[in-house]
Short mmCIF file of C-alpha atoms in Angstrom, two decimals:
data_model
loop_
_atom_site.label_atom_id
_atom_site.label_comp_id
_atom_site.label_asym_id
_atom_site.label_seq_id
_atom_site.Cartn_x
_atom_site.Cartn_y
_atom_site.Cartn_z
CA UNK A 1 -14.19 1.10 -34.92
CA UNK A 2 -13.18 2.06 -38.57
CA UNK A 3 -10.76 4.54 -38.07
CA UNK A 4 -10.42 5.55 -41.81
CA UNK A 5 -14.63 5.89 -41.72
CA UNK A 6 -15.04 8.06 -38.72
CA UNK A 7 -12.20 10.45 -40.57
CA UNK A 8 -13.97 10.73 -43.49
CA UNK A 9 -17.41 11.76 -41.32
CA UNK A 10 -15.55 14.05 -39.83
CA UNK A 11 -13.64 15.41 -42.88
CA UNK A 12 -17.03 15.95 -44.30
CA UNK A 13 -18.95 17.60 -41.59
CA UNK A 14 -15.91 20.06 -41.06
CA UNK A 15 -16.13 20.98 -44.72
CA UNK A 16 -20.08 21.95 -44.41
CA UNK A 17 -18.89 23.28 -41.27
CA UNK A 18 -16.26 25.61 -43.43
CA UNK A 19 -18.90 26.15 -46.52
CA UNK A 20 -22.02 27.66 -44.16
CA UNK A 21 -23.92 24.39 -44.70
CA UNK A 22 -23.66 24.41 -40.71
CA UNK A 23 -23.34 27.72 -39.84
CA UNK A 24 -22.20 29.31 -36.65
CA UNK A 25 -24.61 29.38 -34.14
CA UNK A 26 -26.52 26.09 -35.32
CA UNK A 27 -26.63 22.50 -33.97
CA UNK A 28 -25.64 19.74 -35.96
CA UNK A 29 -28.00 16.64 -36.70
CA UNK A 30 -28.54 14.68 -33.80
CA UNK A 31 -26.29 11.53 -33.61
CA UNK A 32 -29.03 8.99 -34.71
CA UNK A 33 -29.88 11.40 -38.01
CA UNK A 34 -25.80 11.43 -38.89
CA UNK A 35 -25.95 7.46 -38.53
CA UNK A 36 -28.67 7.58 -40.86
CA UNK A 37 -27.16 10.47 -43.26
CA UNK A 38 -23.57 8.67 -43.35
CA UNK A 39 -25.08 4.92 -42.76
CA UNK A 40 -22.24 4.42 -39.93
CA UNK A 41 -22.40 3.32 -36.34
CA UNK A 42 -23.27 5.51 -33.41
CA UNK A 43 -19.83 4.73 -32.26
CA UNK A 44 -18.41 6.46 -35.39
CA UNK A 45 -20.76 9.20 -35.44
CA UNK A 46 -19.05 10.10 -31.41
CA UNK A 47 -15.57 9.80 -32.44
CA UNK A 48 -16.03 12.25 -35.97
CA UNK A 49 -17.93 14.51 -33.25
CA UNK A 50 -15.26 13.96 -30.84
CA UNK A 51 -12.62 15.44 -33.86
CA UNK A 52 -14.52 18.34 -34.52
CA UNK A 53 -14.46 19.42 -30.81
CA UNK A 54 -10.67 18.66 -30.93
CA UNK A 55 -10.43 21.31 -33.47
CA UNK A 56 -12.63 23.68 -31.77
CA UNK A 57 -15.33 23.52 -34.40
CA UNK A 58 -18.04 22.25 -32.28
CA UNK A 59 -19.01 22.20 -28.48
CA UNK A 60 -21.39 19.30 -27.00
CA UNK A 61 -23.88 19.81 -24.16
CA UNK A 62 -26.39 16.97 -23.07
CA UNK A 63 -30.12 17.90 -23.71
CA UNK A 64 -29.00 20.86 -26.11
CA UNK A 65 -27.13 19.12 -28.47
CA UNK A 66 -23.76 19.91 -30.74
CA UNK A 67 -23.23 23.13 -31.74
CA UNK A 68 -21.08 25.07 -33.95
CA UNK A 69 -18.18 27.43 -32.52
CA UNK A 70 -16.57 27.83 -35.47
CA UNK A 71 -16.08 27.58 -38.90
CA UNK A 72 -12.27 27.57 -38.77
CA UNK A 73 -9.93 24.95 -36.81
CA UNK A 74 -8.29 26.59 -33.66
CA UNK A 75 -4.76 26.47 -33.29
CA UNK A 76 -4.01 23.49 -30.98
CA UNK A 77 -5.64 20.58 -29.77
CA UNK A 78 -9.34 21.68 -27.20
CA UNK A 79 -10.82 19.04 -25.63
CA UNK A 80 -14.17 19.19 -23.47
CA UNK A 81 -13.86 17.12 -20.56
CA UNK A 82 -16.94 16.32 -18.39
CA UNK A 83 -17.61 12.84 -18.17
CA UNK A 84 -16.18 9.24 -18.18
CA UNK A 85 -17.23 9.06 -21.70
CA UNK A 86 -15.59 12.19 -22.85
CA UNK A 87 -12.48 10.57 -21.81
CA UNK A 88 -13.40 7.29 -23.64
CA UNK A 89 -14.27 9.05 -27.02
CA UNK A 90 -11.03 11.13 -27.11
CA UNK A 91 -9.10 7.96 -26.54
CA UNK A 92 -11.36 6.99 -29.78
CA UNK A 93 -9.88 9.70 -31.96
CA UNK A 94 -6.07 8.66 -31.56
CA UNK A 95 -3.99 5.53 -31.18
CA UNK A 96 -1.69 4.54 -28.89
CA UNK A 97 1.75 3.87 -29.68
CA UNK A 98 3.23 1.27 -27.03
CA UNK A 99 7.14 2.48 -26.01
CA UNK A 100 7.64 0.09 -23.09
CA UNK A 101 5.79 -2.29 -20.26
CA UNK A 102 7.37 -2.63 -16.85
CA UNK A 103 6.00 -4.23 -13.59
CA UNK A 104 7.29 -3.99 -10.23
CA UNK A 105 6.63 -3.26 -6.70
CA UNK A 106 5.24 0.52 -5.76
CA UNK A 107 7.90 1.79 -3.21
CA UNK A 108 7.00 4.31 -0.80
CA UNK A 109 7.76 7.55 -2.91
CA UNK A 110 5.76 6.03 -5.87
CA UNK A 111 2.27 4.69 -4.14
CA UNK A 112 2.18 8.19 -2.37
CA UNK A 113 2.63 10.26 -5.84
CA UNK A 114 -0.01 7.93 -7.59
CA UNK A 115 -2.25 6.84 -4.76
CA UNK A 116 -1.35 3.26 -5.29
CA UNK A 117 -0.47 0.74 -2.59
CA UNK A 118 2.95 0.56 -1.09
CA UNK A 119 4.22 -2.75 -1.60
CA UNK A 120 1.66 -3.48 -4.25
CA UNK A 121 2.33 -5.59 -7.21
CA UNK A 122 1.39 -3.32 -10.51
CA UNK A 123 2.28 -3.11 -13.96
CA UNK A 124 3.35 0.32 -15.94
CA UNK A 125 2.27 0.95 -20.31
CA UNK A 126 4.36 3.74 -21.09
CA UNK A 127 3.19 4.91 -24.82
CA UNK A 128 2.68 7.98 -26.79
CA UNK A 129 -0.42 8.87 -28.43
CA UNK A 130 -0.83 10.09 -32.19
CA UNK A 131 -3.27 11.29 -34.26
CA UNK A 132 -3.59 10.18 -37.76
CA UNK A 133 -5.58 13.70 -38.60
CA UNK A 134 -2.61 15.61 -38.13
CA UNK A 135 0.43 13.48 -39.88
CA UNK A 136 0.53 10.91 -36.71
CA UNK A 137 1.59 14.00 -34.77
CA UNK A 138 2.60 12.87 -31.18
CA UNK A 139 0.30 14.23 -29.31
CA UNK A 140 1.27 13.41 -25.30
CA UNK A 141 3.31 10.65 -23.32
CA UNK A 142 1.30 8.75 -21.03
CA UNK A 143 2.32 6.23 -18.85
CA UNK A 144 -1.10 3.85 -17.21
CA UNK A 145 -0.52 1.63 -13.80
CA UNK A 146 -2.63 -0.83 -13.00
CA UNK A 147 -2.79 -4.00 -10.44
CA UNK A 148 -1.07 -7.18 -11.65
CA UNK A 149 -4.29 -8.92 -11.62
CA UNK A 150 -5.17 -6.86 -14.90
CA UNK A 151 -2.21 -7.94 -16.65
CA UNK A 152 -4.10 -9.44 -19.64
CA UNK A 153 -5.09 -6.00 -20.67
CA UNK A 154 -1.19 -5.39 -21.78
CA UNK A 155 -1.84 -7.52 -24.89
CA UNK A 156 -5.42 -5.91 -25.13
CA UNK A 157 -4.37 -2.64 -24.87
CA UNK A 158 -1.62 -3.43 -28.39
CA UNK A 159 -4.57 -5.55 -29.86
CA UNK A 160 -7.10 -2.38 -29.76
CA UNK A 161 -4.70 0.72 -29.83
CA UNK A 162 -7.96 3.35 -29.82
CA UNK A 163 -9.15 2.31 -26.74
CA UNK A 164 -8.51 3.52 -23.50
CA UNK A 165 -6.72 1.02 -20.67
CA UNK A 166 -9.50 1.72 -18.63
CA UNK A 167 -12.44 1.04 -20.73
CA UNK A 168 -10.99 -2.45 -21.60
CA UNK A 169 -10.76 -3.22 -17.77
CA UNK A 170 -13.97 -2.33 -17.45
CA UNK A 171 -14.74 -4.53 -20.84
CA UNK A 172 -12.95 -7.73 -20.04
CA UNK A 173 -12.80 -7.60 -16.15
CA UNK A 174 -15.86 -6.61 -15.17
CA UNK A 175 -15.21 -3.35 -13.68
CA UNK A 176 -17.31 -0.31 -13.78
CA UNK A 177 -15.14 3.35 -13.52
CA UNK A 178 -18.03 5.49 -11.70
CA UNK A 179 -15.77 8.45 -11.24
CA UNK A 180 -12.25 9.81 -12.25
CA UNK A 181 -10.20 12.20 -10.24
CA UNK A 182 -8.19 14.22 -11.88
CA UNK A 183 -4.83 16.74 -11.20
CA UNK A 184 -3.37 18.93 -13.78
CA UNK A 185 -0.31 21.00 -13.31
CA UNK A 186 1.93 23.05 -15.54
CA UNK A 187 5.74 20.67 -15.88
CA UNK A 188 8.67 22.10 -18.05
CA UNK A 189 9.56 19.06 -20.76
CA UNK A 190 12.87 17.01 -19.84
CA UNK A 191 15.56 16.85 -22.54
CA UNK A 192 14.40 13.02 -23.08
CA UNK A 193 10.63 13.23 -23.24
CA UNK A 194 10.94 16.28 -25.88
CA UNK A 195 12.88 14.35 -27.83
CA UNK A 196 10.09 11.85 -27.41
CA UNK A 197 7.26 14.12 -28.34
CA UNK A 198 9.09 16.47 -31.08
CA UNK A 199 9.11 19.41 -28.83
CA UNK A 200 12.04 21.29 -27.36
CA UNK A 201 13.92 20.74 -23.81
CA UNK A 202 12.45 22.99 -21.13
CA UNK A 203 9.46 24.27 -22.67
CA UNK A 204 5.99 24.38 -20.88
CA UNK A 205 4.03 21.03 -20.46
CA UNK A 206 0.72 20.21 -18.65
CA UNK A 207 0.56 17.07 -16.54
CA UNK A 208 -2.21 15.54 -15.97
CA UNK A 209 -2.90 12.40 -13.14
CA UNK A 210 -6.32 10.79 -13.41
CA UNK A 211 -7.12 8.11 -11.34
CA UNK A 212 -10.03 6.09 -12.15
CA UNK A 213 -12.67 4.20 -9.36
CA UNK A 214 -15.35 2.33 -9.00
CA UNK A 215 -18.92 2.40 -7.21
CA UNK A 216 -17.25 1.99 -3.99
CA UNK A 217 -14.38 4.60 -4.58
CA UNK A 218 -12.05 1.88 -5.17
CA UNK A 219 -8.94 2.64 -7.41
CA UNK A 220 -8.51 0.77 -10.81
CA UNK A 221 -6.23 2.64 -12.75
CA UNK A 222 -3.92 5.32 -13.01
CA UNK A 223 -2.80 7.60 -15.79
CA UNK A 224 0.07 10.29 -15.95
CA UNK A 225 -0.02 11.76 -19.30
CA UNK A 226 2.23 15.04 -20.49
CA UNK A 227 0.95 17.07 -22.97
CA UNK A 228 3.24 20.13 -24.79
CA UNK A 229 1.44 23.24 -24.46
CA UNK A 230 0.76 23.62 -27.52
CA UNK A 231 -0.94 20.20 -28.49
CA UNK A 232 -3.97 20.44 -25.53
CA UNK A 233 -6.59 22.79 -24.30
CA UNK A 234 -8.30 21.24 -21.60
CA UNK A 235 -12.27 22.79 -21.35
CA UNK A 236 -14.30 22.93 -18.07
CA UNK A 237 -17.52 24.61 -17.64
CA UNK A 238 -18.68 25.39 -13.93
CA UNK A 239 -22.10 26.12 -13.45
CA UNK A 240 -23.72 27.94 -10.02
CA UNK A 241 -25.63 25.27 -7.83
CA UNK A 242 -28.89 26.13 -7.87
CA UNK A 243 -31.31 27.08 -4.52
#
């Protein structure tokens, strides 16, 4: 994906957004008219959307469409969540910014926090993850575990820095991720990861574990990721089962 390209869709769409040329209240084109308007990929067309929602201008719903919250950017970063390929797309909008690899052998303390196997042989990308819309801001620390078997997706994962570990699993191994679990908990920031992250010691942070699975509820990744309160607004929307 062009990075620079899917900024500039976005760039413009925000600034119709801003001039009433979409107002509040409307939907946006449908994905295959913006390929058409902007002559970009579909691909591109998701990740521009993807910025907009980050920014609280838009919200998307399947079978309704995208439609416009706002014509002002919210303070902080608001993501809607609902799917695998939510997940994927906001991975789309930033890069990942490798800090350090390490393998070894999940002890008892660490296979029970992360669901992984004790004694298992796994491998650990620790990187932070910036956004080039806001100055390269550092956006969260994540660190991604995965079985040594997958070990070729270390190099993958610093050859496409947009794409998320788990999506290039699925890519390269084979693997399909049919569902993601995920736990999110308020932290406080340590001294060293604020440093990291250009926040302050002891301030409010929201954790978030996700572990990823196949058809067969099988685990093929996991992902810690700490965000600073004021850089992520996760979104859920619950809905009354109906009869």
């Amino acid at each position: 994906m062009n990075e620079a390209r899917y900024a500039l869709v976005a760039r413009d769409l925000k600034d119709k957004i801003a001039s009433g040329g979409y107002p509040v209240g409307s939907l946006l084109p449908t994905e295959l008219e913006l390929c058409d308007l902007y002559e970009v990929s579909r691909h591109t067309v998701r990740a521009a959307i993807t910025q907009l929602q980050n920014l609280g201008l838009v919200s998307r719903r399947k079978r309704v469409g995208t439609r416009v919250e706002a014509s002002t950017p919210s303070g902080g970063y608001r993501h809607s969540l609902a799917s695998v390929e939510d997940l994927v797309h906001l991975a789309e909008t930033q890069e990942r910014a490798i800090q350090d690899v390490r393998h070894f052998v999940a002890d008892i303390a660490e296979a029970e926090r992360l669901g992984l196997q004790p004694g298992g042989h796994y491998f650990c990308i620790s990187s932070i993850r910036v956004d080039d819309e806001r100055g390269r801001a550092p956006m969260c620390w994540t660190d991604v575990y995965a079985d040594e078997a997958y070990t070729d997706v270390i190099e993958l994962a610093r050859e496409h820095p947009d794409a998320l570990v788990a999506a290039l699993i699925e890519r390269h191994f084979g693997r399909r991720i049919e569902v993601v679990d995920q736990q999110v908990r308020a932290v406080l920031l340590s001294a060293e990861l604020a440093a990291r992250l250009d926040a302050r010691a002891g301030e409010p942070g929201l954790k978030i574990i996700r572990h990823y699975r196949d058809e067969q509820g099988r685990l093929v990744v996991v992902s810690e990721t700490v965000h600073p309160d004021d850089r992520f607004t996760l979104v859920m929307q619950m809905k009354r089962e109906k009869g």
